[in-house]
Amino acid sequence: MNTRLSISLALLLAALGCAERAPTPTPFDLTSAPEGELQQRLGENVTMRGQFSLYGKIGPFILVGGRPIYLVPQGSFSWGESYESLEGKPVRVTGTLRFAHYPEPPPGDSAVAHAIDHFYFEAETAKVELSQR
């Protein structure tokens, strides 16, 4: 009985050791993608390249094809010196693409500022690094 158990265990361990692991898929590079494709990729892990700035209307962003893609913190997040050193430089951001939509303000509230619809990455989970263009 011990021999059967030992052989079964050995076969199981061998099978587990030989099992191929699926490689992590390479994120889609959406740097040149039109808005429609960005909408199709919401919730997916993607990469975008652009110029980094800490000084956007909503917060830090990368400028991609003339439009800002924001880095939005969901909780407390510190934009420290490492981000300050990226100001104005080309970066690559990889993370889950999100979109924020805001309803139009009621007629007559034109003097009230409202947020603009925008694509963004969650700051806490996005990987921001200098781009090697």
Tab-separated table of N, CA, C and O in Angstrom:
chain	number	residue	atom	x	y	z
A	1	MET	N	0.812	-1.181	0.000
A	1	MET	CA	0.000	0.000	0.000
A	1	MET	C	0.867	1.260	0.000
A	1	MET	O	0.589	2.186	-0.731
A	2	ASN	N	1.921	1.277	0.787
A	2	ASN	CA	2.815	2.431	0.823
A	2	ASN	C	3.491	2.644	-0.514
A	2	ASN	O	3.748	3.774	-0.897
A	3	THR	N	3.770	1.563	-1.222
A	3	THR	CA	4.418	1.668	-2.522
A	3	THR	C	3.482	2.350	-3.513
A	3	THR	O	3.893	3.228	-4.262
A	4	ARG	N	2.197	1.949	-3.516
A	4	ARG	CA	1.221	2.574	-4.418
A	4	ARG	C	1.060	4.060	-4.109
A	4	ARG	O	0.984	4.885	-5.003
A	5	LEU	N	0.975	4.367	-2.837
A	5	LEU	CA	0.832	5.756	-2.433
A	5	LEU	C	2.058	6.567	-2.846
A	5	LEU	O	1.939	7.680	-3.362
A	6	SER	N	3.230	6.004	-2.661
A	6	SER	CA	4.472	6.684	-3.035
A	6	SER	C	4.542	6.913	-4.533
A	6	SER	O	4.928	7.993	-4.997
A	7	ILE	N	4.150	5.899	-5.312
A	7	ILE	CA	4.181	6.026	-6.771
A	7	ILE	C	3.158	7.073	-7.225
A	7	ILE	O	3.448	7.919	-8.065
A	8	SER	N	1.963	7.033	-6.650
A	8	SER	CA	0.926	8.007	-7.011
A	8	SER	C	1.379	9.432	-6.692
A	8	SER	O	1.195	10.356	-7.487
A	9	LEU	N	1.967	9.596	-5.524
A	9	LEU	CA	2.452	10.914	-5.127
A	9	LEU	C	3.572	11.380	-6.053
A	9	LEU	O	3.594	12.539	-6.470
A	10	ALA	N	4.480	10.484	-6.396
A	10	ALA	CA	5.580	10.832	-7.297
A	10	ALA	C	5.050	11.241	-8.666
A	10	ALA	O	5.522	12.208	-9.270
A	11	LEU	N	4.054	10.507	-9.183
A	11	LEU	CA	3.471	10.841	-10.483
A	11	LEU	C	2.759	12.194	-10.440
A	11	LEU	O	2.856	12.989	-11.372
A	12	LEU	N	2.056	12.449	-9.350
A	12	LEU	CA	1.357	13.712	-9.205
A	12	LEU	C	2.339	14.883	-9.161
A	12	LEU	O	2.163	15.894	-9.839
A	13	LEU	N	3.391	14.719	-8.389
A	13	LEU	CA	4.395	15.785	-8.295
A	13	LEU	C	5.111	15.995	-9.618
A	13	LEU	O	5.406	17.123	-10.017
A	14	ALA	N	5.374	14.928	-10.348
A	14	ALA	CA	6.025	15.041	-11.653
A	14	ALA	C	5.119	15.777	-12.629
A	14	ALA	O	5.564	16.630	-13.404
A	15	ALA	N	3.830	15.453	-12.595
A	15	ALA	CA	2.883	16.109	-13.493
A	15	ALA	C	2.773	17.602	-13.179
A	15	ALA	O	2.729	18.439	-14.075
A	16	LEU	N	2.756	17.928	-11.903
A	16	LEU	CA	2.689	19.334	-11.516
A	16	LEU	C	3.945	20.085	-11.918
A	16	LEU	O	3.885	21.230	-12.349
A	17	GLY	N	5.074	19.444	-11.795
A	17	GLY	CA	6.351	20.073	-12.145
A	17	GLY	C	6.498	20.280	-13.634
A	17	GLY	O	7.165	21.202	-14.088
A	18	CYS	N	5.860	19.454	-14.434
A	18	CYS	CA	5.981	19.534	-15.885
A	18	CYS	C	4.905	20.416	-16.511
A	18	CYS	O	4.972	20.729	-17.691
A	19	ALA	N	3.906	20.749	-15.744
A	19	ALA	CA	2.817	21.551	-16.313
A	19	ALA	C	3.350	22.905	-16.759
A	19	ALA	O	4.075	23.571	-16.031
A	20	GLU	N	2.984	23.273	-17.981
A	20	GLU	CA	3.423	24.566	-18.493
A	20	GLU	C	2.535	25.647	-17.909
A	20	GLU	O	1.330	25.496	-17.815
A	21	ARG	N	3.156	26.713	-17.538
A	21	ARG	CA	2.405	27.850	-17.026
A	21	ARG	C	2.181	28.820	-18.169
A	21	ARG	O	3.086	29.097	-18.948
A	22	ALA	N	0.984	29.327	-18.236
A	22	ALA	CA	0.671	30.286	-19.291
A	22	ALA	C	1.453	31.566	-19.041
A	22	ALA	O	1.451	32.085	-17.928
A	23	PRO	N	2.136	32.070	-20.079
A	23	PRO	CA	2.884	33.306	-19.900
A	23	PRO	C	1.921	34.477	-19.678
A	23	PRO	O	0.793	34.478	-20.150
A	24	THR	N	2.384	35.464	-18.940
A	24	THR	CA	1.587	36.661	-18.726
A	24	THR	C	1.507	37.407	-20.052
A	24	THR	O	2.533	37.681	-20.667
A	25	PRO	N	0.295	37.716	-20.518
A	25	PRO	CA	0.185	38.387	-21.813
A	25	PRO	C	0.806	39.779	-21.768
A	25	PRO	O	0.729	40.474	-20.758
A	26	THR	N	1.422	40.157	-22.872
A	26	THR	CA	1.996	41.485	-22.990
A	26	THR	C	0.857	42.493	-23.094
A	26	THR	O	-0.069	42.290	-23.877
A	27	PRO	N	0.892	43.557	-22.298
A	27	PRO	CA	-0.193	44.545	-22.361
A	27	PRO	C	-0.268	45.181	-23.753
A	27	PRO	O	0.754	45.390	-24.411
A	28	PHE	N	-1.485	45.489	-24.209
A	28	PHE	CA	-1.676	46.181	-25.471
A	28	PHE	C	-1.073	47.570	-25.361
A	28	PHE	O	-1.260	48.252	-24.360
A	29	ASP	N	-0.351	47.995	-26.392
A	29	ASP	CA	0.176	49.353	-26.433
A	29	ASP	C	-0.861	50.212	-27.156
A	29	ASP	O	-1.083	50.052	-28.355
A	30	LEU	N	-1.520	51.097	-26.426
A	30	LEU	CA	-2.583	51.921	-26.973
A	30	LEU	C	-2.147	53.360	-27.233
A	30	LEU	O	-2.983	54.251	-27.372
A	31	THR	N	-0.848	53.583	-27.338
A	31	THR	CA	-0.341	54.941	-27.520
A	31	THR	C	-0.956	55.630	-28.737
A	31	THR	O	-1.314	56.800	-28.678
A	32	SER	N	-1.106	54.913	-29.829
A	32	SER	CA	-1.630	55.515	-31.064
A	32	SER	C	-3.089	55.156	-31.322
A	32	SER	O	-3.600	55.416	-32.407
A	33	ALA	N	-3.749	54.561	-30.363
A	33	ALA	CA	-5.118	54.078	-30.568
A	33	ALA	C	-6.125	55.223	-30.570
A	33	ALA	O	-6.004	56.169	-29.790
A	34	PRO	N	-7.158	55.116	-31.421
A	34	PRO	CA	-8.234	56.113	-31.388
A	34	PRO	C	-9.109	55.893	-30.147
A	34	PRO	O	-9.048	54.847	-29.502
A	35	GLU	N	-9.938	56.880	-29.843
A	35	GLU	CA	-10.768	56.820	-28.631
A	35	GLU	C	-11.659	55.581	-28.596
A	35	GLU	O	-11.860	54.986	-27.550
A	36	GLY	N	-12.169	55.167	-29.754
A	36	GLY	CA	-13.032	53.987	-29.802
A	36	GLY	C	-12.328	52.737	-29.318
A	36	GLY	O	-12.916	51.911	-28.616
A	37	GLU	N	-11.051	52.588	-29.681
A	37	GLU	CA	-10.305	51.420	-29.217
A	37	GLU	C	-10.003	51.516	-27.730
A	37	GLU	O	-10.033	50.514	-27.019
A	38	LEU	N	-9.749	52.721	-27.242
A	38	LEU	CA	-9.539	52.893	-25.810
A	38	LEU	C	-10.792	52.446	-25.057
A	38	LEU	O	-10.700	51.749	-24.043
A	39	GLN	N	-11.961	52.832	-25.559
A	39	GLN	CA	-13.216	52.426	-24.924
A	39	GLN	C	-13.362	50.907	-24.913
A	39	GLN	O	-13.855	50.333	-23.948
A	40	GLN	N	-12.913	50.238	-25.975
A	40	GLN	CA	-13.016	48.779	-26.053
A	40	GLN	C	-12.074	48.083	-25.080
A	40	GLN	O	-12.299	46.938	-24.712
A	41	ARG	N	-11.017	48.749	-24.679
A	41	ARG	CA	-10.000	48.146	-23.809
A	41	ARG	C	-10.156	48.529	-22.342
A	41	ARG	O	-9.277	48.240	-21.526
A	42	LEU	N	-11.245	49.162	-21.976
A	42	LEU	CA	-11.452	49.529	-20.568
A	42	LEU	C	-11.423	48.282	-19.686
A	42	LEU	O	-11.969	47.242	-20.051
A	43	GLY	N	-10.754	48.393	-18.555
A	43	GLY	CA	-10.644	47.273	-17.625
A	43	GLY	C	-9.517	46.316	-17.949
A	43	GLY	O	-9.279	45.365	-17.213
A	44	GLU	N	-8.803	46.569	-19.041
A	44	GLU	CA	-7.689	45.699	-19.438
A	44	GLU	C	-6.356	46.322	-19.046
A	44	GLU	O	-6.236	47.536	-18.886
A	45	ASN	N	-5.351	45.464	-18.927
A	45	ASN	CA	-3.994	45.908	-18.649
A	45	ASN	C	-3.373	46.390	-19.960
A	45	ASN	O	-3.239	45.609	-20.904
A	46	VAL	N	-3.048	47.673	-20.041
A	46	VAL	CA	-2.532	48.271	-21.265
A	46	VAL	C	-1.309	49.128	-20.961
A	46	VAL	O	-1.027	49.446	-19.810
A	47	THR	N	-0.622	49.511	-22.033
A	47	THR	CA	0.532	50.395	-21.939
A	47	THR	C	0.282	51.611	-22.816
A	47	THR	O	-0.277	51.491	-23.901
A	48	MET	N	0.700	52.772	-22.326
A	48	MET	CA	0.647	53.999	-23.117
A	48	MET	C	1.928	54.781	-22.845
A	48	MET	O	2.467	54.748	-21.742
A	49	ARG	N	2.381	55.484	-23.884
A	49	ARG	CA	3.584	56.312	-23.770
A	49	ARG	C	3.213	57.771	-24.008
A	49	ARG	O	2.421	58.069	-24.897
A	50	GLY	N	3.810	58.648	-23.226
A	50	GLY	CA	3.550	60.073	-23.399
A	50	GLY	C	4.419	60.895	-22.474
A	50	GLY	O	5.237	60.366	-21.718
A	51	GLN	N	4.224	62.192	-22.536
A	51	GLN	CA	4.986	63.113	-21.703
A	51	GLN	C	4.293	63.257	-20.359
A	51	GLN	O	3.095	63.509	-20.287
A	52	PHE	N	5.061	63.123	-19.277
A	52	PHE	CA	4.517	63.148	-17.920
A	52	PHE	C	4.406	64.572	-17.396
A	52	PHE	O	5.272	65.409	-17.619
A	53	SER	N	3.324	64.832	-16.670
A	53	SER	CA	3.168	66.110	-15.973
A	53	SER	C	2.407	65.892	-14.673
A	53	SER	O	1.434	65.144	-14.627
A	54	LEU	N	2.853	66.586	-13.650
A	54	LEU	CA	2.154	66.577	-12.355
A	54	LEU	C	1.034	67.613	-12.306
A	54	LEU	O	0.278	67.667	-11.345
A	55	TYR	N	0.912	68.448	-13.339
A	55	TYR	CA	0.082	69.645	-13.242
A	55	TYR	C	-1.163	69.631	-14.129
A	55	TYR	O	-1.466	70.620	-14.784
A	56	GLY	N	-1.913	68.558	-14.112
A	56	GLY	CA	-3.147	68.492	-14.886
A	56	GLY	C	-4.326	69.060	-14.121
A	56	GLY	O	-4.256	69.299	-12.918
A	57	LYS	N	-5.440	69.273	-14.826
A	57	LYS	CA	-6.660	69.801	-14.193
A	57	LYS	C	-7.166	68.861	-13.115
A	57	LYS	O	-7.654	69.290	-12.078
A	58	ILE	N	-7.058	67.558	-13.363
A	58	ILE	CA	-7.563	66.561	-12.422
A	58	ILE	C	-6.444	66.002	-11.556
A	58	ILE	O	-6.673	65.542	-10.452
A	59	GLY	N	-5.221	66.080	-12.045
A	59	GLY	CA	-4.064	65.558	-11.335
A	59	GLY	C	-2.965	65.213	-12.322
A	59	GLY	O	-3.011	65.633	-13.480
A	60	PRO	N	-1.974	64.448	-11.900
A	60	PRO	CA	-0.898	64.044	-12.799
A	60	PRO	C	-1.444	63.287	-14.013
A	60	PRO	O	-2.471	62.616	-13.926
A	61	PHE	N	-0.759	63.415	-15.142
A	61	PHE	CA	-1.207	62.770	-16.368
A	61	PHE	C	-0.038	62.525	-17.305
A	61	PHE	O	1.063	63.040	-17.080
A	62	ILE	N	-0.291	61.747	-18.343
A	62	ILE	CA	0.635	61.669	-19.465
A	62	ILE	C	-0.116	62.199	-20.678
A	62	ILE	O	-1.313	61.951	-20.839
A	63	LEU	N	0.569	62.970	-21.496
A	63	LEU	CA	-0.023	63.522	-22.698
A	63	LEU	C	0.217	62.540	-23.828
A	63	LEU	O	1.349	62.277	-24.220
A	64	VAL	N	-0.873	61.962	-24.335
A	64	VAL	CA	-0.810	60.925	-25.371
A	64	VAL	C	-1.626	61.395	-26.566
A	64	VAL	O	-2.847	61.534	-26.459
A	65	GLY	N	-0.947	61.657	-27.676
A	65	GLY	CA	-1.668	62.081	-28.872
A	65	GLY	C	-2.495	63.330	-28.655
A	65	GLY	O	-3.590	63.451	-29.194
A	66	GLY	N	-2.031	64.253	-27.838
A	66	GLY	CA	-2.734	65.502	-27.594
A	66	GLY	C	-3.810	65.441	-26.526
A	66	GLY	O	-4.452	66.435	-26.237
A	67	ARG	N	-4.037	64.261	-25.921
A	67	ARG	CA	-5.060	64.154	-24.867
A	67	ARG	C	-4.408	63.652	-23.581
A	67	ARG	O	-3.517	62.799	-23.610
A	68	PRO	N	-4.863	64.180	-22.437
A	68	PRO	CA	-4.296	63.714	-21.171
A	68	PRO	C	-4.913	62.375	-20.759
A	68	PRO	O	-6.116	62.171	-20.874
A	69	ILE	N	-4.065	61.475	-20.288
A	69	ILE	CA	-4.497	60.221	-19.666
A	69	ILE	C	-4.033	60.348	-18.218
A	69	ILE	O	-2.835	60.372	-17.943
A	70	TYR	N	-4.982	60.464	-17.312
A	70	TYR	CA	-4.671	60.806	-15.927
A	70	TYR	C	-4.201	59.607	-15.104
A	70	TYR	O	-4.468	58.454	-15.434
A	71	LEU	N	-3.535	59.919	-14.014
A	71	LEU	CA	-3.135	58.953	-12.991
A	71	LEU	C	-3.898	59.370	-11.742
A	71	LEU	O	-3.561	60.356	-11.098
A	72	VAL	N	-4.962	58.651	-11.437
A	72	VAL	CA	-5.881	59.053	-10.377
A	72	VAL	C	-5.719	58.146	-9.164
A	72	VAL	O	-5.897	56.934	-9.269
A	73	PRO	N	-5.382	58.715	-8.003
A	73	PRO	CA	-5.314	57.890	-6.797
A	73	PRO	C	-6.708	57.553	-6.281
A	73	PRO	O	-7.611	58.378	-6.346
A	74	GLN	N	-6.862	56.346	-5.800
A	74	GLN	CA	-8.150	55.922	-5.247
A	74	GLN	C	-8.200	56.147	-3.732
A	74	GLN	O	-9.267	56.176	-3.159
A	75	GLY	N	-7.057	56.266	-3.117
A	75	GLY	CA	-6.976	56.500	-1.675
A	75	GLY	C	-5.925	57.556	-1.431
A	75	GLY	O	-5.783	58.496	-2.196
A	76	SER	N	-5.153	57.363	-0.373
A	76	SER	CA	-4.067	58.302	-0.120
A	76	SER	C	-2.855	57.843	-0.923
A	76	SER	O	-2.473	56.684	-0.891
A	77	PHE	N	-2.304	58.750	-1.671
A	77	PHE	CA	-1.162	58.448	-2.533
A	77	PHE	C	-0.259	59.661	-2.556
A	77	PHE	O	-0.739	60.790	-2.642
A	78	SER	N	1.030	59.438	-2.458
A	78	SER	CA	1.982	60.540	-2.413
A	78	SER	C	2.735	60.653	-3.733
A	78	SER	O	3.314	59.677	-4.212
A	79	TRP	N	2.685	61.829	-4.330
A	79	TRP	CA	3.451	62.107	-5.540
A	79	TRP	C	4.789	62.705	-5.102
A	79	TRP	O	4.963	63.898	-5.057
A	80	GLY	N	5.721	61.837	-4.752
A	80	GLY	CA	6.999	62.260	-4.194
A	80	GLY	C	8.021	62.691	-5.225
A	80	GLY	O	7.716	62.933	-6.389
A	81	GLU	N	9.253	62.770	-4.757
A	81	GLU	CA	10.366	63.238	-5.579
A	81	GLU	C	10.583	62.390	-6.827
A	81	GLU	O	10.986	62.910	-7.861
A	82	SER	N	10.326	61.086	-6.734
A	82	SER	CA	10.546	60.234	-7.904
A	82	SER	C	9.642	60.663	-9.055
A	82	SER	O	10.025	60.575	-10.217
A	83	TYR	N	8.438	61.149	-8.750
A	83	TYR	CA	7.537	61.632	-9.799
A	83	TYR	C	7.934	63.037	-10.252
A	83	TYR	O	7.814	63.369	-11.425
A	84	GLU	N	8.400	63.858	-9.325
A	84	GLU	CA	8.851	65.202	-9.693
A	84	GLU	C	9.981	65.127	-10.709
A	84	GLU	O	10.059	65.959	-11.613
A	85	SER	N	10.840	64.125	-10.594
A	85	SER	CA	11.966	63.991	-11.529
A	85	SER	C	11.517	63.581	-12.929
A	85	SER	O	12.276	63.673	-13.878
A	86	LEU	N	10.267	63.132	-13.066
A	86	LEU	CA	9.742	62.726	-14.371
A	86	LEU	C	9.064	63.877	-15.114
A	86	LEU	O	8.697	63.725	-16.277
A	87	GLU	N	8.879	65.013	-14.454
A	87	GLU	CA	8.167	66.142	-15.060
A	87	GLU	C	8.724	66.489	-16.444
A	87	GLU	O	9.914	66.718	-16.608
A	88	GLY	N	7.823	66.484	-17.444
A	88	GLY	CA	8.191	66.850	-18.810
A	88	GLY	C	8.918	65.780	-19.600
A	88	GLY	O	9.276	65.998	-20.752
A	89	LYS	N	9.136	64.630	-19.001
A	89	LYS	CA	9.906	63.567	-19.668
A	89	LYS	C	8.979	62.512	-20.277
A	89	LYS	O	7.851	62.335	-19.838
A	90	PRO	N	9.481	61.824	-21.315
A	90	PRO	CA	8.682	60.744	-21.897
A	90	PRO	C	8.656	59.537	-20.958
A	90	PRO	O	9.694	59.118	-20.440
A	91	VAL	N	7.453	59.022	-20.718
A	91	VAL	CA	7.286	57.878	-19.826
A	91	VAL	C	6.427	56.810	-20.496
A	91	VAL	O	5.727	57.069	-21.479
A	92	ARG	N	6.489	55.636	-19.931
A	92	ARG	CA	5.613	54.526	-20.309
A	92	ARG	C	4.817	54.168	-19.058
A	92	ARG	O	5.390	53.958	-17.993
A	93	VAL	N	3.499	54.115	-19.196
A	93	VAL	CA	2.625	53.755	-18.085
A	93	VAL	C	1.916	52.462	-18.444
A	93	VAL	O	1.345	52.337	-19.529
A	94	THR	N	1.967	51.504	-17.539
A	94	THR	CA	1.268	50.235	-17.725
A	94	THR	C	0.335	50.038	-16.538
A	94	THR	O	0.748	50.190	-15.392
A	95	GLY	N	-0.910	49.730	-16.837
A	95	GLY	CA	-1.894	49.523	-15.785
A	95	GLY	C	-3.262	49.263	-16.385
A	95	GLY	O	-3.417	49.146	-17.603
A	96	THR	N	-4.252	49.210	-15.531
A	96	THR	CA	-5.622	48.968	-15.966
A	96	THR	C	-6.242	50.282	-16.422
A	96	THR	O	-6.291	51.246	-15.666
A	97	LEU	N	-6.711	50.297	-17.669
A	97	LEU	CA	-7.307	51.506	-18.222
A	97	LEU	C	-8.731	51.674	-17.706
A	97	LEU	O	-9.524	50.732	-17.708
A	98	ARG	N	-9.047	52.878	-17.262
A	98	ARG	CA	-10.373	53.214	-16.733
A	98	ARG	C	-10.895	54.454	-17.450
A	98	ARG	O	-10.143	55.157	-18.118
A	99	PHE	N	-12.181	54.733	-17.249
A	99	PHE	CA	-12.793	55.926	-17.844
A	99	PHE	C	-13.762	56.526	-16.835
A	99	PHE	O	-14.547	55.809	-16.207
A	100	ALA	N	-13.692	57.835	-16.680
A	100	ALA	CA	-14.614	58.553	-15.792
A	100	ALA	C	-15.531	59.409	-16.653
A	100	ALA	O	-15.067	60.202	-17.471
A	101	HIS	N	-16.840	59.208	-16.474
A	101	HIS	CA	-17.838	59.986	-17.205
A	101	HIS	C	-18.628	60.830	-16.215
A	101	HIS	O	-19.059	60.345	-15.176
A	102	TYR	N	-18.811	62.092	-16.567
A	102	TYR	CA	-19.552	63.015	-15.724
A	102	TYR	C	-20.740	63.551	-16.514
A	102	TYR	O	-20.592	63.935	-17.675
A	103	PRO	N	-21.917	63.594	-15.912
A	103	PRO	CA	-23.080	64.126	-16.625
A	103	PRO	C	-22.917	65.615	-16.907
A	103	PRO	O	-22.214	66.322	-16.184
A	104	GLU	N	-23.583	66.056	-17.951
A	104	GLU	CA	-23.567	67.482	-18.281
A	104	GLU	C	-24.280	68.256	-17.175
A	104	GLU	O	-25.269	67.772	-16.612
A	105	PRO	N	-23.787	69.457	-16.868
A	105	PRO	CA	-24.479	70.263	-15.857
A	105	PRO	C	-25.833	70.726	-16.398
A	105	PRO	O	-26.006	70.831	-17.619
A	106	PRO	N	-26.769	70.997	-15.523
A	106	PRO	CA	-28.081	71.480	-15.977
A	106	PRO	C	-27.949	72.806	-16.719
A	106	PRO	O	-27.032	73.583	-16.443
A	107	PRO	N	-28.848	73.065	-17.660
A	107	PRO	CA	-28.820	74.361	-18.360
A	107	PRO	C	-28.896	75.511	-17.354
A	107	PRO	O	-29.605	75.443	-16.363
A	108	GLY	N	-28.144	76.534	-17.623
A	108	GLY	CA	-28.148	77.687	-16.718
A	108	GLY	C	-27.043	77.635	-15.689
A	108	GLY	O	-26.792	78.605	-15.004
A	109	ASP	N	-26.344	76.496	-15.552
A	109	ASP	CA	-25.234	76.368	-14.603
A	109	ASP	C	-23.889	76.514	-15.311
A	109	ASP	O	-22.905	75.922	-14.927
A	110	SER	N	-23.847	77.322	-16.358
A	110	SER	CA	-22.619	77.447	-17.152
A	110	SER	C	-21.460	78.030	-16.350
A	110	SER	O	-20.308	77.795	-16.675
A	111	ALA	N	-21.748	78.787	-15.301
A	111	ALA	CA	-20.674	79.378	-14.496
A	111	ALA	C	-20.062	78.362	-13.535
A	111	ALA	O	-19.006	78.592	-12.978
A	112	VAL	N	-20.726	77.226	-13.352
A	112	VAL	CA	-20.236	76.220	-12.430
A	112	VAL	C	-19.262	75.299	-13.169
A	112	VAL	O	-19.595	74.750	-14.218
A	113	ALA	N	-18.076	75.165	-12.636
A	113	ALA	CA	-17.097	74.282	-13.252
A	113	ALA	C	-17.501	72.831	-13.001
A	113	ALA	O	-18.016	72.493	-11.945
A	114	HIS	N	-17.289	71.995	-14.002
A	114	HIS	CA	-17.568	70.574	-13.823
A	114	HIS	C	-16.419	69.761	-14.396
A	114	HIS	O	-15.685	70.224	-15.264
A	115	ALA	N	-16.261	68.569	-13.878
A	115	ALA	CA	-15.173	67.703	-14.329
A	115	ALA	C	-15.429	67.245	-15.760
A	115	ALA	O	-16.576	67.125	-16.197
A	116	ILE	N	-14.366	66.986	-16.467
A	116	ILE	CA	-14.469	66.517	-17.846
A	116	ILE	C	-14.306	65.000	-17.891
A	116	ILE	O	-13.616	64.418	-17.050
A	117	ASP	N	-14.963	64.367	-18.839
A	117	ASP	CA	-14.769	62.931	-19.038
A	117	ASP	C	-13.299	62.692	-19.355
A	117	ASP	O	-12.668	63.493	-20.062
A	118	HIS	N	-12.748	61.587	-18.832
A	118	HIS	CA	-11.331	61.330	-19.079
A	118	HIS	C	-10.986	59.851	-18.870
A	118	HIS	O	-11.631	59.155	-18.099
A	119	PHE	N	-9.943	59.426	-19.576
A	119	PHE	CA	-9.357	58.112	-19.362
A	119	PHE	C	-8.326	58.260	-18.261
A	119	PHE	O	-7.718	59.318	-18.095
A	120	TYR	N	-8.120	57.169	-17.516
A	120	TYR	CA	-7.132	57.237	-16.445
A	120	TYR	C	-6.629	55.853	-16.050
A	120	TYR	O	-7.222	54.841	-16.389
A	121	PHE	N	-5.513	55.868	-15.342
A	121	PHE	CA	-4.957	54.694	-14.682
A	121	PHE	C	-5.073	54.934	-13.185
A	121	PHE	O	-4.995	56.080	-12.734
A	122	GLU	N	-5.249	53.875	-12.406
A	122	GLU	CA	-5.235	54.017	-10.954
A	122	GLU	C	-3.785	54.188	-10.518
A	122	GLU	O	-2.934	53.345	-10.799
A	123	ALA	N	-3.502	55.288	-9.851
A	123	ALA	CA	-2.127	55.643	-9.501
A	123	ALA	C	-1.438	54.576	-8.656
A	123	ALA	O	-0.249	54.308	-8.825
A	124	GLU	N	-2.183	53.954	-7.737
A	124	GLU	CA	-1.565	52.986	-6.820
A	124	GLU	C	-1.057	51.735	-7.525
A	124	GLU	O	-0.104	51.112	-7.064
A	125	THR	N	-1.674	51.355	-8.635
A	125	THR	CA	-1.296	50.094	-9.293
A	125	THR	C	-0.606	50.285	-10.631
A	125	THR	O	-0.061	49.323	-11.173
A	126	ALA	N	-0.611	51.486	-11.172
A	126	ALA	CA	0.041	51.721	-12.464
A	126	ALA	C	1.551	51.756	-12.302
A	126	ALA	O	2.072	52.243	-11.295
A	127	LYS	N	2.236	51.251	-13.296
A	127	LYS	CA	3.696	51.281	-13.309
A	127	LYS	C	4.116	52.429	-14.238
A	127	LYS	O	3.780	52.428	-15.425
A	128	VAL	N	4.826	53.409	-13.679
A	128	VAL	CA	5.273	54.570	-14.446
A	128	VAL	C	6.796	54.503	-14.517
A	128	VAL	O	7.472	54.451	-13.485
A	129	GLU	N	7.321	54.525	-15.744
A	129	GLU	CA	8.781	54.469	-15.898
A	129	GLU	C	9.211	55.285	-17.096
A	129	GLU	O	8.413	55.531	-18.021
A	130	LEU	N	10.447	55.741	-17.078
A	130	LEU	CA	10.976	56.493	-18.198
A	130	LEU	C	10.886	55.657	-19.464
A	130	LEU	O	11.148	54.442	-19.439
A	131	SER	N	10.516	56.302	-20.556
A	131	SER	CA	10.388	55.599	-21.826
A	131	SER	C	11.715	55.663	-22.568
A	131	SER	O	12.408	56.676	-22.538
A	132	GLN	N	12.030	54.604	-23.273
A	132	GLN	CA	13.293	54.532	-24.015
A	132	GLN	C	13.092	54.887	-25.480
A	132	GLN	O	13.930	54.586	-26.296
A	133	ARG	N	11.982	55.478	-25.819
A	133	ARG	CA	11.619	55.848	-27.200
A	133	ARG	C	12.680	55.604	-28.177
A	133	ARG	O	13.674	55.999	-28.436
